[in-house]
Amino acid sequence: MKRMFLVVTQLFVFLFIVLSFPPLPVRAQILYDTPTQELVLEAIDHIYNYEFAAVEPVARQIRAKYPNHPVNAMLKAMQMQWQYLPVKDNKAMSGQYAKLLEECIAKAKVLEKNEKTRPEAAFFSMAGHGYIALIHNYNDEKMKAASEAKKAYDYVMAGFKYMNHNPEFYFSSGLYNYYMIRYPEDHPIVKPVVLFFKDGNREEGLRQMDIASKKGMFTRTESAFYLSRIYLKHEQRYDKASSYLENLVEKYPNNPIFLMKHTEALLLLGKYDDAAPFIEKLKKRNEPFFSLVSHTLEGMYLEKHARNDQAAQRLYLTAIRQPRDEEYTKEYQAFAYAGLARIAIRAGDKRKATEYYKIVSDLAEYKGTLKEAKNFLK
C-alpha cells in the first residue's frame, strides 16, 4: 500500500510539472477586450525577455480594468519565477510566490461559477495548483504535493473539451498525450497506475504542441520551449530542438535559459562555430546558477571542436563541483561527467572512465547521454 501511494504521488507530481505552465485567459473577459489582450501579451514578452522593470507599467493598466482577475496574480508569479530563477531556492521570495499562486486560485474559483468564464478559470486553477504542488515537492512534502497535483490534473482533463474551440488548449492536451506514453516508458514503476488515466498518444501530443507553438497566443512560447526540451531529452532530434530555440533566442535575446538551451542544441548538432559566441555570452553572466552551464558547454566546445582535452578536462572538473538545479542544470553535470569519461578513455584509463560513466548513468536523463554510458558499461 505504501509503495502504491508513492507511485501515485510520483505520477501526479510529474504530471503537474509538465502540465503546469504560466497560462493566461482563453475565451473570457480579457480576450473579448482586444486592447487589454495586447497589454497582457506585452507584459508576457517583457517577462520572457527579462525586461522586468517594463512589466509593472503595463500590469498597472491591466489591474485598472480587471482588478479582481486572476491574471494579475499570475503575471506577478510568472515574473517572480523568471526574475528569481530558481524561485524555490530564494527564501525571501518563495513565500510571496506561494501567496500569489493561492490568490490566483481563489480568484479563479470565482470565475468557475460563471459558465462563460469556466474555461478561463480551468487554466488559472491548473497553473496555481500545479506550481504549489511543485513547492511541496521540493520541500519533500509528498502528500501535499500529490493532493495539489491531483487538482491540477483534474483541470487538465477539463481542458480537453475546450481544445477544439481555442488553440491555447493544444499545449496542455499535447503535453498530456506525449508524456502519458513517454513517462511510463522511462519509469516502468508507474505503468500499473497509468491504466486508471486517460490514454495518451505520443505523436499526437507532438503535433498538438506544434499547433500551439504556431497558433496559440499565450501558450506559443511555452509550447516551443517544451518541444525543444522534448526533442533534446527524449527524441534526440537536435535539429528540431534547434529550430524552436533559434526562434526563441531571436525573439527574447535577453533570456539566459533560452540561450543556454540553444547553445546546447548547437553543440549537440556539431555546429561549434555557431555555438561559440553564445558560449561567450553565457560566460559573462555573474549568477552562480549559470557557472555550471558555461563551464560545461565551453568544455564540450574545447573537447569536441578544439580537440583540447587538457583544457576541457579543467572545465569539466570545475563544472562538477558547482551546485546544480534539478530542473534546469542537472543534465549539464551529466554532460561534464560524460566528457571526463571520454577523455579518460583517450588517455587509456578505463577504470576512471567506468567510474565517470556510472555517475552519468545515475545522473543523466537525456536518452543520448544514457545510451553513451550504457554502451560503454555493458
mmCIF file of C-alpha atoms in Angstrom, residues 36 48 53 66-67 71 73 75 94 111-112 118 125 129 157 193 202 209 218 262 265 282 298 310 332 335 339:
data_model
loop_
_atom_site.group_PDB
_atom_site.id
_atom_site.type_symbol
_atom_site.label_atom_id
_atom_site.label_comp_id
_atom_site.label_asym_id
_atom_site.label_seq_id
_atom_site.Cartn_x
_atom_site.Cartn_y
_atom_site.Cartn_z
ATOM 1 C CA THR A 36 -6.259 44.547 -22.808
ATOM 2 C CA TYR A 48 10.366 36.372 -21.176
ATOM 3 C CA ALA A 53 11.185 46.952 -14.982
ATOM 4 C CA TYR A 66 -9.722 43.983 -14.228
ATOM 5 C CA PRO A 67 -8.831 44.493 -10.545
ATOM 6 C CA VAL A 71 -4.382 37.288 -14.440
ATOM 7 C CA ALA A 73 -1.576 37.415 -9.583
ATOM 8 C CA LEU A 75 1.554 37.737 -14.102
ATOM 9 C CA SER A 94 9.365 31.875 -2.324
ATOM 10 C CA LEU A 111 -14.688 32.628 -12.486
ATOM 11 C CA GLU A 112 -15.691 28.974 -12.238
ATOM 12 C CA ARG A 118 -15.163 28.433 -16.747
ATOM 13 C CA SER A 125 -6.562 26.890 -11.450
ATOM 14 C CA HIS A 129 -2.398 24.145 -8.055
ATOM 15 C CA MET A 157 -8.894 16.831 -18.111
ATOM 16 C CA VAL A 193 -1.207 3.320 -12.272
ATOM 17 C CA ARG A 202 2.920 10.429 -28.327
ATOM 18 C CA MET A 209 2.105 21.152 -29.155
ATOM 19 C CA PHE A 218 -0.491 32.855 -24.668
ATOM 20 C CA HIS A 262 20.042 26.937 -27.856
ATOM 21 C CA ALA A 265 21.441 22.188 -29.168
ATOM 22 C CA LEU A 282 26.881 32.782 -21.042
ATOM 23 C CA GLU A 298 32.776 25.534 -23.047
ATOM 24 C CA GLN A 310 43.547 19.186 -21.148
ATOM 25 C CA TYR A 332 24.924 19.708 -17.559
ATOM 26 C CA PHE A 335 27.392 16.149 -19.775
ATOM 27 C CA GLY A 339 33.111 14.402 -21.166
#
